[in-house]
């Protein structure tokens, strides 16, 4: 199967692309949020 | 024996549990997604939908998790409202952005499937409209939480909104039965068993489990972040008062 020459590819690939982008954003945002506040808490608790 | 929810209601126990559970669910989600995508892309074309059947492997799980996340939001909001439990409130707050993201994915991938199959990007049909209402409920929940300076008041107001919004879940589920809808009825939970051959059902179930694991992992990470934030702000307040 040729992944890049499939019928309705103009609908299928954007669907997968948007899904991958949203997952990447969710993972990055969730990890950043958790790390940021954990560092903040650890800095404050050392003072 | 202590039941799991009561055991995890203690923030310290929750932090110890989520420290290993979050990456474990994340790894499980990756493995399941690789298997699901492989089987999804090697499955034959559907005789009616053709290649667009592949969009179903990401659309259906997104819609399932969009609704499941709202159930989680409703339960956490109820526990936060009735028992004033900090962890439940943090869980509700952490759940809403994830639910909104999965609902967004369900709407967008559904639209990308609808254009070639139905000939339209959008229809004000009962199923699609009720899912759009679900998306707006998530946004309203987040906006309400962000709109008040008093976090406790914001949490209570948002919890009431979340509980009122629970009425939308049966509407979404039964919309295809109650009204004439362009959207198809239940396929996996159809009477007499799944109305789908195993060659499509297997990747769909794998992807559903992958999305569920991913949601579990991200939710745990976000709850941890929310607990760290509250602890940090409590220390800041203590330092300001000293």
PDB file of C-alpha atoms in Angstrom:
ATOM      1  CA  UNK A   1       0.000   0.000   0.000  1.00  0.00           C
ATOM      2  CA  UNK A   2       1.327   3.432  -0.967  1.00  0.00           C
ATOM      3  CA  UNK A   3       0.553   5.611   2.045  1.00  0.00           C
ATOM      4  CA  UNK A   4       1.042   8.844   0.119  1.00  0.00           C
ATOM      5  CA  UNK A   5      -1.187   8.017  -2.821  1.00  0.00           C
ATOM      6  CA  UNK A   6      -4.442   6.908  -1.268  1.00  0.00           C
ATOM      7  CA  UNK A   7      -7.922   8.025  -2.270  1.00  0.00           C
ATOM      8  CA  UNK A   8      -9.225  10.825  -0.033  1.00  0.00           C
ATOM      9  CA  UNK A   9      -5.690  11.375   1.257  1.00  0.00           C
ATOM     10  CA  UNK A  10      -6.412  15.115   1.353  1.00  0.00           C
ATOM     11  CA  UNK A  11      -8.873  14.371   4.220  1.00  0.00           C
ATOM     12  CA  UNK A  12      -7.129  11.412   5.862  1.00  0.00           C
ATOM     13  CA  UNK A  13      -3.658  12.941   6.328  1.00  0.00           C
ATOM     14  CA  UNK A  14      -4.870  16.247   7.815  1.00  0.00           C
ATOM     15  CA  UNK A  15      -6.978  14.237  10.297  1.00  0.00           C
ATOM     16  CA  UNK A  16      -3.906  12.283  11.421  1.00  0.00           C
ATOM     17  CA  UNK A  17      -1.696  15.376  11.305  1.00  0.00           C
ATOM     18  CA  UNK A  18      -4.016  17.450  13.485  1.00  0.00           C
ATOM     19  CA  UNK A  19      -4.385  14.542  15.927  1.00  0.00           C
ATOM     20  CA  UNK A  20      -0.595  14.158  16.186  1.00  0.00           C
ATOM     21  CA  UNK A  21      -0.153  17.923  16.678  1.00  0.00           C
ATOM     22  CA  UNK A  22      -2.809  18.082  19.439  1.00  0.00           C
ATOM     23  CA  UNK A  23      -1.230  15.110  21.229  1.00  0.00           C
ATOM     24  CA  UNK A  24       2.235  16.700  20.972  1.00  0.00           C
ATOM     25  CA  UNK A  25       0.872  19.953  22.409  1.00  0.00           C
ATOM     26  CA  UNK A  26      -0.963  18.171  25.225  1.00  0.00           C
ATOM     27  CA  UNK A  27       2.109  16.155  26.216  1.00  0.00           C
ATOM     28  CA  UNK A  28       4.439  19.175  26.097  1.00  0.00           C
ATOM     29  CA  UNK A  29       2.022  21.472  27.947  1.00  0.00           C
ATOM     30  CA  UNK A  30       1.209  18.896  30.655  1.00  0.00           C
ATOM     31  CA  UNK A  31       4.861  18.028  31.320  1.00  0.00           C
ATOM     32  CA  UNK A  32       5.918  21.702  31.313  1.00  0.00           C
ATOM     33  CA  UNK A  33       3.139  22.647  33.736  1.00  0.00           C
ATOM     34  CA  UNK A  34       4.040  19.865  36.135  1.00  0.00           C
ATOM     35  CA  UNK A  35       7.797  20.534  35.970  1.00  0.00           C
ATOM     36  CA  UNK A  36       7.386  24.311  36.335  1.00  0.00           C
ATOM     37  CA  UNK A  37       5.324  24.081  39.537  1.00  0.00           C
ATOM     38  CA  UNK A  38       7.381  21.283  40.990  1.00  0.00           C
ATOM     39  CA  UNK A  39      10.556  23.414  40.556  1.00  0.00           C
ATOM     40  CA  UNK A  40       8.763  26.430  42.030  1.00  0.00           C
ATOM     41  CA  UNK A  41       7.626  24.423  45.050  1.00  0.00           C
ATOM     42  CA  UNK A  42      11.091  22.949  45.602  1.00  0.00           C
ATOM     43  CA  UNK A  43      12.729  26.396  45.357  1.00  0.00           C
ATOM     44  CA  UNK A  44      10.278  27.889  47.869  1.00  0.00           C
ATOM     45  CA  UNK A  45      10.510  24.977  50.301  1.00  0.00           C
ATOM     46  CA  UNK A  46      14.336  25.297  50.410  1.00  0.00           C
ATOM     47  CA  UNK A  47      14.113  28.957  51.504  1.00  0.00           C
TER      48      UNK A  47
ATOM     49  CA  UNK B   1      -8.888  -3.822  52.381  1.00  0.00           C
ATOM     50  CA  UNK B   2      -8.943  -0.117  51.506  1.00  0.00           C
ATOM     51  CA  UNK B   3     -10.760   0.612  48.230  1.00  0.00           C
ATOM     52  CA  UNK B   4      -8.525   2.231  45.595  1.00  0.00           C
ATOM     53  CA  UNK B   5     -10.337   5.622  45.344  1.00  0.00           C
ATOM     54  CA  UNK B   6     -10.241   6.116  49.130  1.00  0.00           C
ATOM     55  CA  UNK B   7      -6.605   5.020  49.210  1.00  0.00           C
ATOM     56  CA  UNK B   8      -5.685   7.540  46.504  1.00  0.00           C
ATOM     57  CA  UNK B   9      -7.721  10.329  48.131  1.00  0.00           C
ATOM     58  CA  UNK B  10      -4.658  11.034  50.267  1.00  0.00           C
ATOM     59  CA  UNK B  11      -2.497  13.488  48.241  1.00  0.00           C
ATOM     60  CA  UNK B  12       0.786  11.918  49.426  1.00  0.00           C
ATOM     61  CA  UNK B  13      -0.339   8.445  48.380  1.00  0.00           C
ATOM     62  CA  UNK B  14      -1.631   9.890  45.125  1.00  0.00           C
ATOM     63  CA  UNK B  15       1.755  11.518  44.401  1.00  0.00           C
ATOM     64  CA  UNK B  16       3.585   8.245  45.111  1.00  0.00           C
ATOM     65  CA  UNK B  17       1.152   6.289  42.899  1.00  0.00           C
ATOM     66  CA  UNK B  18       1.080   8.775  40.010  1.00  0.00           C
ATOM     67  CA  UNK B  19       4.868   9.040  39.923  1.00  0.00           C
ATOM     68  CA  UNK B  20       5.137   5.574  38.386  1.00  0.00           C
ATOM     69  CA  UNK B  21       1.600   5.214  36.990  1.00  0.00           C
ATOM     70  CA  UNK B  22       1.773   8.282  34.692  1.00  0.00           C
ATOM     71  CA  UNK B  23       4.832   7.107  32.673  1.00  0.00           C
ATOM     72  CA  UNK B  24       3.530   3.527  32.712  1.00  0.00           C
ATOM     73  CA  UNK B  25       0.192   4.574  31.163  1.00  0.00           C
ATOM     74  CA  UNK B  26       2.081   6.777  28.698  1.00  0.00           C
ATOM     75  CA  UNK B  27       4.274   3.874  27.555  1.00  0.00           C
ATOM     76  CA  UNK B  28       1.236   1.591  27.309  1.00  0.00           C
ATOM     77  CA  UNK B  29      -0.549   4.207  25.181  1.00  0.00           C
ATOM     78  CA  UNK B  30       2.435   4.393  22.790  1.00  0.00           C
ATOM     79  CA  UNK B  31       2.614   0.597  22.392  1.00  0.00           C
ATOM     80  CA  UNK B  32      -1.146   0.279  21.831  1.00  0.00           C
ATOM     81  CA  UNK B  33      -1.159   3.197  19.361  1.00  0.00           C
ATOM     82  CA  UNK B  34       1.681   1.676  17.297  1.00  0.00           C
ATOM     83  CA  UNK B  35      -0.166  -1.682  17.132  1.00  0.00           C
ATOM     84  CA  UNK B  36      -3.524   0.012  16.418  1.00  0.00           C
ATOM     85  CA  UNK B  37      -2.110   2.248  13.676  1.00  0.00           C
ATOM     86  CA  UNK B  38      -0.260  -0.647  12.049  1.00  0.00           C
ATOM     87  CA  UNK B  39      -3.411  -2.798  11.930  1.00  0.00           C
ATOM     88  CA  UNK B  40      -5.485   0.231  10.951  1.00  0.00           C
ATOM     89  CA  UNK B  41      -3.333   1.058   7.948  1.00  0.00           C
ATOM     90  CA  UNK B  42      -2.907  -2.550   6.806  1.00  0.00           C
ATOM     91  CA  UNK B  43      -6.658  -3.274   7.013  1.00  0.00           C
ATOM     92  CA  UNK B  44      -8.457  -3.457   3.657  1.00  0.00           C
ATOM     93  CA  UNK B  45     -10.614  -0.594   2.390  1.00  0.00           C
ATOM     94  CA  UNK B  46     -14.215  -0.539   3.550  1.00  0.00           C
ATOM     95  CA  UNK B  47     -16.666  -1.342   0.737  1.00  0.00           C
ATOM     96  CA  UNK B  48     -18.629   1.867   1.400  1.00  0.00           C
ATOM     97  CA  UNK B  49     -16.206   4.280   3.117  1.00  0.00           C
ATOM     98  CA  UNK B  50     -13.115   3.260   1.165  1.00  0.00           C
ATOM     99  CA  UNK B  51      -9.871   4.588   2.667  1.00  0.00           C
ATOM    100  CA  UNK B  52     -11.701   7.072   4.901  1.00  0.00           C
ATOM    101  CA  UNK B  53     -12.403   4.177   7.311  1.00  0.00           C
ATOM    102  CA  UNK B  54      -8.884   4.980   8.645  1.00  0.00           C
ATOM    103  CA  UNK B  55     -10.172   8.259  10.071  1.00  0.00           C
ATOM    104  CA  UNK B  56     -12.545   6.172  12.240  1.00  0.00           C
ATOM    105  CA  UNK B  57      -9.539   4.757  14.112  1.00  0.00           C
ATOM    106  CA  UNK B  58      -8.779   8.228  15.494  1.00  0.00           C
ATOM    107  CA  UNK B  59     -12.260   9.786  15.412  1.00  0.00           C
ATOM    108  CA  UNK B  60     -14.190   7.177  17.444  1.00  0.00           C
ATOM    109  CA  UNK B  61     -11.612   6.951  20.308  1.00  0.00           C
ATOM    110  CA  UNK B  62     -11.455  10.776  20.494  1.00  0.00           C
ATOM    111  CA  UNK B  63     -15.262  10.930  20.811  1.00  0.00           C
ATOM    112  CA  UNK B  64     -15.259   8.162  23.450  1.00  0.00           C
ATOM    113  CA  UNK B  65     -12.616   9.922  25.556  1.00  0.00           C
ATOM    114  CA  UNK B  66     -14.338  13.297  25.105  1.00  0.00           C
ATOM    115  CA  UNK B  67     -17.383  11.821  26.870  1.00  0.00           C
ATOM    116  CA  UNK B  68     -15.402   9.735  29.369  1.00  0.00           C
ATOM    117  CA  UNK B  69     -13.429  12.836  30.401  1.00  0.00           C
ATOM    118  CA  UNK B  70     -16.713  14.614  31.120  1.00  0.00           C
ATOM    119  CA  UNK B  71     -17.815  11.696  33.327  1.00  0.00           C
ATOM    120  CA  UNK B  72     -14.493  12.075  35.207  1.00  0.00           C
ATOM    121  CA  UNK B  73     -15.035  15.849  35.426  1.00  0.00           C
ATOM    122  CA  UNK B  74     -18.562  15.294  36.770  1.00  0.00           C
ATOM    123  CA  UNK B  75     -17.477  12.759  39.421  1.00  0.00           C
ATOM    124  CA  UNK B  76     -14.496  14.876  40.526  1.00  0.00           C
ATOM    125  CA  UNK B  77     -16.694  18.009  40.659  1.00  0.00           C
ATOM    126  CA  UNK B  78     -19.303  16.193  42.753  1.00  0.00           C
ATOM    127  CA  UNK B  79     -16.654  14.991  45.233  1.00  0.00           C
ATOM    128  CA  UNK B  80     -15.081  18.457  45.359  1.00  0.00           C
ATOM    129  CA  UNK B  81     -18.436  20.155  45.898  1.00  0.00           C
ATOM    130  CA  UNK B  82     -19.833  17.751  48.515  1.00  0.00           C
ATOM    131  CA  UNK B  83     -16.688  16.755  50.434  1.00  0.00           C
ATOM    132  CA  UNK B  84     -14.561  19.855  49.664  1.00  0.00           C
ATOM    133  CA  UNK B  85     -11.763  17.504  48.756  1.00  0.00           C
ATOM    134  CA  UNK B  86      -8.645  19.288  47.435  1.00  0.00           C
ATOM    135  CA  UNK B  87      -7.489  16.380  45.304  1.00  0.00           C
ATOM    136  CA  UNK B  88     -10.929  16.017  43.677  1.00  0.00           C
ATOM    137  CA  UNK B  89     -10.949  19.743  42.902  1.00  0.00           C
ATOM    138  CA  UNK B  90      -7.448  19.501  41.392  1.00  0.00           C
ATOM    139  CA  UNK B  91      -8.553  16.442  39.386  1.00  0.00           C
ATOM    140  CA  UNK B  92     -11.563  18.348  37.991  1.00  0.00           C
ATOM    141  CA  UNK B  93      -9.428  21.353  37.100  1.00  0.00           C
ATOM    142  CA  UNK B  94      -6.818  19.141  35.406  1.00  0.00           C
ATOM    143  CA  UNK B  95      -9.461  17.186  33.463  1.00  0.00           C
ATOM    144  CA  UNK B  96     -11.203  20.048  31.633  1.00  0.00           C
ATOM    145  CA  UNK B  97      -8.407  21.040  29.169  1.00  0.00           C
ATOM    146  CA  UNK B  98      -7.889  17.389  28.258  1.00  0.00           C
ATOM    147  CA  UNK B  99     -11.614  16.881  27.686  1.00  0.00           C
ATOM    148  CA  UNK B 100     -11.728  20.010  25.537  1.00  0.00           C
ATOM    149  CA  UNK B 101      -8.765  18.781  23.448  1.00  0.00           C
ATOM    150  CA  UNK B 102     -10.305  15.335  22.840  1.00  0.00           C
ATOM    151  CA  UNK B 103     -13.679  16.909  21.963  1.00  0.00           C
ATOM    152  CA  UNK B 104     -11.912  19.253  19.536  1.00  0.00           C
ATOM    153  CA  UNK B 105     -10.251  16.215  17.920  1.00  0.00           C
ATOM    154  CA  UNK B 106     -13.587  14.382  17.670  1.00  0.00           C
ATOM    155  CA  UNK B 107     -15.189  17.398  15.960  1.00  0.00           C
ATOM    156  CA  UNK B 108     -12.305  18.062  13.552  1.00  0.00           C
ATOM    157  CA  UNK B 109     -11.676  14.438  12.530  1.00  0.00           C
ATOM    158  CA  UNK B 110     -15.450  13.899  12.194  1.00  0.00           C
ATOM    159  CA  UNK B 111     -15.656  16.901   9.913  1.00  0.00           C
ATOM    160  CA  UNK B 112     -12.732  15.643   7.801  1.00  0.00           C
ATOM    161  CA  UNK B 113     -14.538  12.301   7.447  1.00  0.00           C
ATOM    162  CA  UNK B 114     -17.922  13.911   6.776  1.00  0.00           C
ATOM    163  CA  UNK B 115     -16.795  16.032   3.824  1.00  0.00           C
ATOM    164  CA  UNK B 116     -15.963  13.112   1.462  1.00  0.00           C
ATOM    165  CA  UNK B 117     -18.633  10.731   2.866  1.00  0.00           C
ATOM    166  CA  UNK B 118     -21.618  13.019   3.478  1.00  0.00           C
ATOM    167  CA  UNK B 119     -20.595  15.852   1.175  1.00  0.00           C
ATOM    168  CA  UNK B 120     -20.548  18.390   3.988  1.00  0.00           C
ATOM    169  CA  UNK B 121     -18.063  19.613   6.603  1.00  0.00           C
ATOM    170  CA  UNK B 122     -20.795  20.285   9.162  1.00  0.00           C
ATOM    171  CA  UNK B 123     -24.493  19.695   9.704  1.00  0.00           C
ATOM    172  CA  UNK B 124     -26.623  21.029  12.580  1.00  0.00           C
ATOM    173  CA  UNK B 125     -27.509  17.468  13.384  1.00  0.00           C
ATOM    174  CA  UNK B 126     -28.373  16.276  16.925  1.00  0.00           C
ATOM    175  CA  UNK B 127     -25.159  14.264  17.460  1.00  0.00           C
ATOM    176  CA  UNK B 128     -22.795  16.894  16.082  1.00  0.00           C
ATOM    177  CA  UNK B 129     -24.545  19.771  17.821  1.00  0.00           C
ATOM    178  CA  UNK B 130     -24.586  17.984  21.197  1.00  0.00           C
ATOM    179  CA  UNK B 131     -20.842  17.247  20.883  1.00  0.00           C
ATOM    180  CA  UNK B 132     -20.269  20.926  20.046  1.00  0.00           C
ATOM    181  CA  UNK B 133     -22.227  21.780  23.230  1.00  0.00           C
ATOM    182  CA  UNK B 134     -19.879  19.415  25.125  1.00  0.00           C
ATOM    183  CA  UNK B 135     -16.886  21.348  23.753  1.00  0.00           C
ATOM    184  CA  UNK B 136     -18.496  24.657  24.804  1.00  0.00           C
ATOM    185  CA  UNK B 137     -19.170  23.226  28.286  1.00  0.00           C
ATOM    186  CA  UNK B 138     -15.475  22.425  28.709  1.00  0.00           C
ATOM    187  CA  UNK B 139     -14.540  25.943  27.559  1.00  0.00           C
ATOM    188  CA  UNK B 140     -17.151  27.486  29.881  1.00  0.00           C
ATOM    189  CA  UNK B 141     -15.801  25.427  32.820  1.00  0.00           C
ATOM    190  CA  UNK B 142     -12.248  26.655  32.179  1.00  0.00           C
ATOM    191  CA  UNK B 143     -13.372  30.250  31.633  1.00  0.00           C
ATOM    192  CA  UNK B 144     -15.406  30.233  34.865  1.00  0.00           C
ATOM    193  CA  UNK B 145     -12.482  28.868  36.876  1.00  0.00           C
ATOM    194  CA  UNK B 146     -10.207  31.544  35.444  1.00  0.00           C
ATOM    195  CA  UNK B 147     -12.683  34.391  35.903  1.00  0.00           C
ATOM    196  CA  UNK B 148     -12.745  34.559  39.722  1.00  0.00           C
ATOM    197  CA  UNK B 149      -9.797  35.526  41.953  1.00  0.00           C
ATOM    198  CA  UNK B 150     -11.101  33.449  44.850  1.00  0.00           C
ATOM    199  CA  UNK B 151     -10.100  29.920  43.824  1.00  0.00           C
ATOM    200  CA  UNK B 152     -12.480  28.219  46.243  1.00  0.00           C
ATOM    201  CA  UNK B 153     -15.481  30.170  44.918  1.00  0.00           C
ATOM    202  CA  UNK B 154     -14.375  29.608  41.313  1.00  0.00           C
ATOM    203  CA  UNK B 155     -14.014  25.888  41.995  1.00  0.00           C
ATOM    204  CA  UNK B 156     -17.520  25.639  43.489  1.00  0.00           C
ATOM    205  CA  UNK B 157     -19.151  27.652  40.690  1.00  0.00           C
ATOM    206  CA  UNK B 158     -17.348  25.593  38.032  1.00  0.00           C
ATOM    207  CA  UNK B 159     -18.293  22.333  39.796  1.00  0.00           C
ATOM    208  CA  UNK B 160     -21.992  23.314  39.672  1.00  0.00           C
ATOM    209  CA  UNK B 161     -21.650  24.132  35.970  1.00  0.00           C
ATOM    210  CA  UNK B 162     -19.929  20.770  35.355  1.00  0.00           C
ATOM    211  CA  UNK B 163     -22.720  18.899  37.170  1.00  0.00           C
ATOM    212  CA  UNK B 164     -25.450  20.715  35.218  1.00  0.00           C
ATOM    213  CA  UNK B 165     -23.616  19.825  32.014  1.00  0.00           C
ATOM    214  CA  UNK B 166     -23.762  16.090  32.813  1.00  0.00           C
ATOM    215  CA  UNK B 167     -27.301  16.130  31.316  1.00  0.00           C
ATOM    216  CA  UNK B 168     -25.620  16.524  27.908  1.00  0.00           C
ATOM    217  CA  UNK B 169     -24.002  13.048  28.120  1.00  0.00           C
ATOM    218  CA  UNK B 170     -27.185  10.954  27.632  1.00  0.00           C
ATOM    219  CA  UNK B 171     -28.284  13.472  25.007  1.00  0.00           C
ATOM    220  CA  UNK B 172     -25.072  12.822  23.036  1.00  0.00           C
ATOM    221  CA  UNK B 173     -25.363   9.061  23.451  1.00  0.00           C
ATOM    222  CA  UNK B 174     -29.039   8.728  22.518  1.00  0.00           C
ATOM    223  CA  UNK B 175     -29.185  11.615  20.015  1.00  0.00           C
ATOM    224  CA  UNK B 176     -28.926   9.196  17.078  1.00  0.00           C
ATOM    225  CA  UNK B 177     -31.945   7.255  18.408  1.00  0.00           C
ATOM    226  CA  UNK B 178     -34.109  10.161  19.592  1.00  0.00           C
ATOM    227  CA  UNK B 179     -33.791  12.286  16.455  1.00  0.00           C
ATOM    228  CA  UNK B 180     -33.276  11.711  12.756  1.00  0.00           C
ATOM    229  CA  UNK B 181     -29.535  12.028  12.422  1.00  0.00           C
ATOM    230  CA  UNK B 182     -27.007  12.012   9.631  1.00  0.00           C
ATOM    231  CA  UNK B 183     -24.640  10.343  12.090  1.00  0.00           C
ATOM    232  CA  UNK B 184     -24.694   6.561  12.224  1.00  0.00           C
ATOM    233  CA  UNK B 185     -25.988   4.706  15.293  1.00  0.00           C
ATOM    234  CA  UNK B 186     -23.972   2.604  17.726  1.00  0.00           C
ATOM    235  CA  UNK B 187     -21.594   0.215  15.991  1.00  0.00           C
ATOM    236  CA  UNK B 188     -19.511  -1.249  18.820  1.00  0.00           C
ATOM    237  CA  UNK B 189     -22.366  -1.310  21.376  1.00  0.00           C
ATOM    238  CA  UNK B 190     -24.979  -2.352  18.802  1.00  0.00           C
ATOM    239  CA  UNK B 191     -27.646  -4.872  19.817  1.00  0.00           C
ATOM    240  CA  UNK B 192     -26.457  -8.387  19.030  1.00  0.00           C
ATOM    241  CA  UNK B 193     -22.763  -7.487  19.215  1.00  0.00           C
ATOM    242  CA  UNK B 194     -20.457  -5.141  17.313  1.00  0.00           C
ATOM    243  CA  UNK B 195     -21.700  -4.441  13.784  1.00  0.00           C
ATOM    244  CA  UNK B 196     -18.177  -4.362  12.414  1.00  0.00           C
ATOM    245  CA  UNK B 197     -15.805  -7.063  11.102  1.00  0.00           C
ATOM    246  CA  UNK B 198     -12.836  -8.046  13.272  1.00  0.00           C
ATOM    247  CA  UNK B 199     -10.387  -6.585  10.749  1.00  0.00           C
ATOM    248  CA  UNK B 200     -11.703  -3.090  11.631  1.00  0.00           C
ATOM    249  CA  UNK B 201     -12.843  -3.784  15.188  1.00  0.00           C
ATOM    250  CA  UNK B 202      -9.385  -4.911  16.424  1.00  0.00           C
ATOM    251  CA  UNK B 203      -7.488  -1.715  15.446  1.00  0.00           C
ATOM    252  CA  UNK B 204     -10.429   0.378  16.674  1.00  0.00           C
ATOM    253  CA  UNK B 205     -10.373  -1.278  20.104  1.00  0.00           C
ATOM    254  CA  UNK B 206      -6.560  -0.988  20.288  1.00  0.00           C
ATOM    255  CA  UNK B 207      -6.783   2.716  19.474  1.00  0.00           C
ATOM    256  CA  UNK B 208      -9.570   3.194  22.033  1.00  0.00           C
ATOM    257  CA  UNK B 209      -7.356   1.608  24.703  1.00  0.00           C
ATOM    258  CA  UNK B 210      -4.401   3.743  23.533  1.00  0.00           C
ATOM    259  CA  UNK B 211      -6.456   6.922  23.885  1.00  0.00           C
ATOM    260  CA  UNK B 212      -7.719   5.799  27.305  1.00  0.00           C
ATOM    261  CA  UNK B 213      -4.145   5.134  28.505  1.00  0.00           C
ATOM    262  CA  UNK B 214      -2.963   8.464  27.061  1.00  0.00           C
ATOM    263  CA  UNK B 215      -5.787  10.284  28.808  1.00  0.00           C
ATOM    264  CA  UNK B 216      -4.971   8.499  32.086  1.00  0.00           C
ATOM    265  CA  UNK B 217      -1.289   9.402  31.815  1.00  0.00           C
ATOM    266  CA  UNK B 218      -1.891  13.057  30.902  1.00  0.00           C
ATOM    267  CA  UNK B 219      -4.555  13.453  33.579  1.00  0.00           C
ATOM    268  CA  UNK B 220      -2.194  12.131  36.282  1.00  0.00           C
ATOM    269  CA  UNK B 221       0.605  14.452  35.085  1.00  0.00           C
ATOM    270  CA  UNK B 222      -1.748  17.453  35.132  1.00  0.00           C
ATOM    271  CA  UNK B 223      -3.141  16.621  38.586  1.00  0.00           C
ATOM    272  CA  UNK B 224       0.437  16.396  39.884  1.00  0.00           C
ATOM    273  CA  UNK B 225       1.174  19.802  38.348  1.00  0.00           C
ATOM    274  CA  UNK B 226      -1.952  21.260  39.911  1.00  0.00           C
ATOM    275  CA  UNK B 227      -1.003  19.899  43.354  1.00  0.00           C
ATOM    276  CA  UNK B 228       2.539  21.319  43.030  1.00  0.00           C
ATOM    277  CA  UNK B 229       1.024  24.695  42.057  1.00  0.00           C
ATOM    278  CA  UNK B 230      -1.254  24.744  45.108  1.00  0.00           C
ATOM    279  CA  UNK B 231       1.590  23.750  47.407  1.00  0.00           C
ATOM    280  CA  UNK B 232       3.873  26.421  45.920  1.00  0.00           C
ATOM    281  CA  UNK B 233       1.203  29.096  46.269  1.00  0.00           C
ATOM    282  CA  UNK B 234       0.524  28.049  49.873  1.00  0.00           C
ATOM    283  CA  UNK B 235       4.234  28.517  50.625  1.00  0.00           C
ATOM    284  CA  UNK B 236       4.229  31.924  48.879  1.00  0.00           C
ATOM    285  CA  UNK B 237       1.242  32.995  50.978  1.00  0.00           C
ATOM    286  CA  UNK B 238       2.923  31.773  54.155  1.00  0.00           C
ATOM    287  CA  UNK B 239       6.106  33.685  53.292  1.00  0.00           C
ATOM    288  CA  UNK B 240       4.105  36.843  52.517  1.00  0.00           C
ATOM    289  CA  UNK B 241       2.359  36.683  55.900  1.00  0.00           C
ATOM    290  CA  UNK B 242       5.581  36.086  57.854  1.00  0.00           C
TER     291      UNK B 242
END
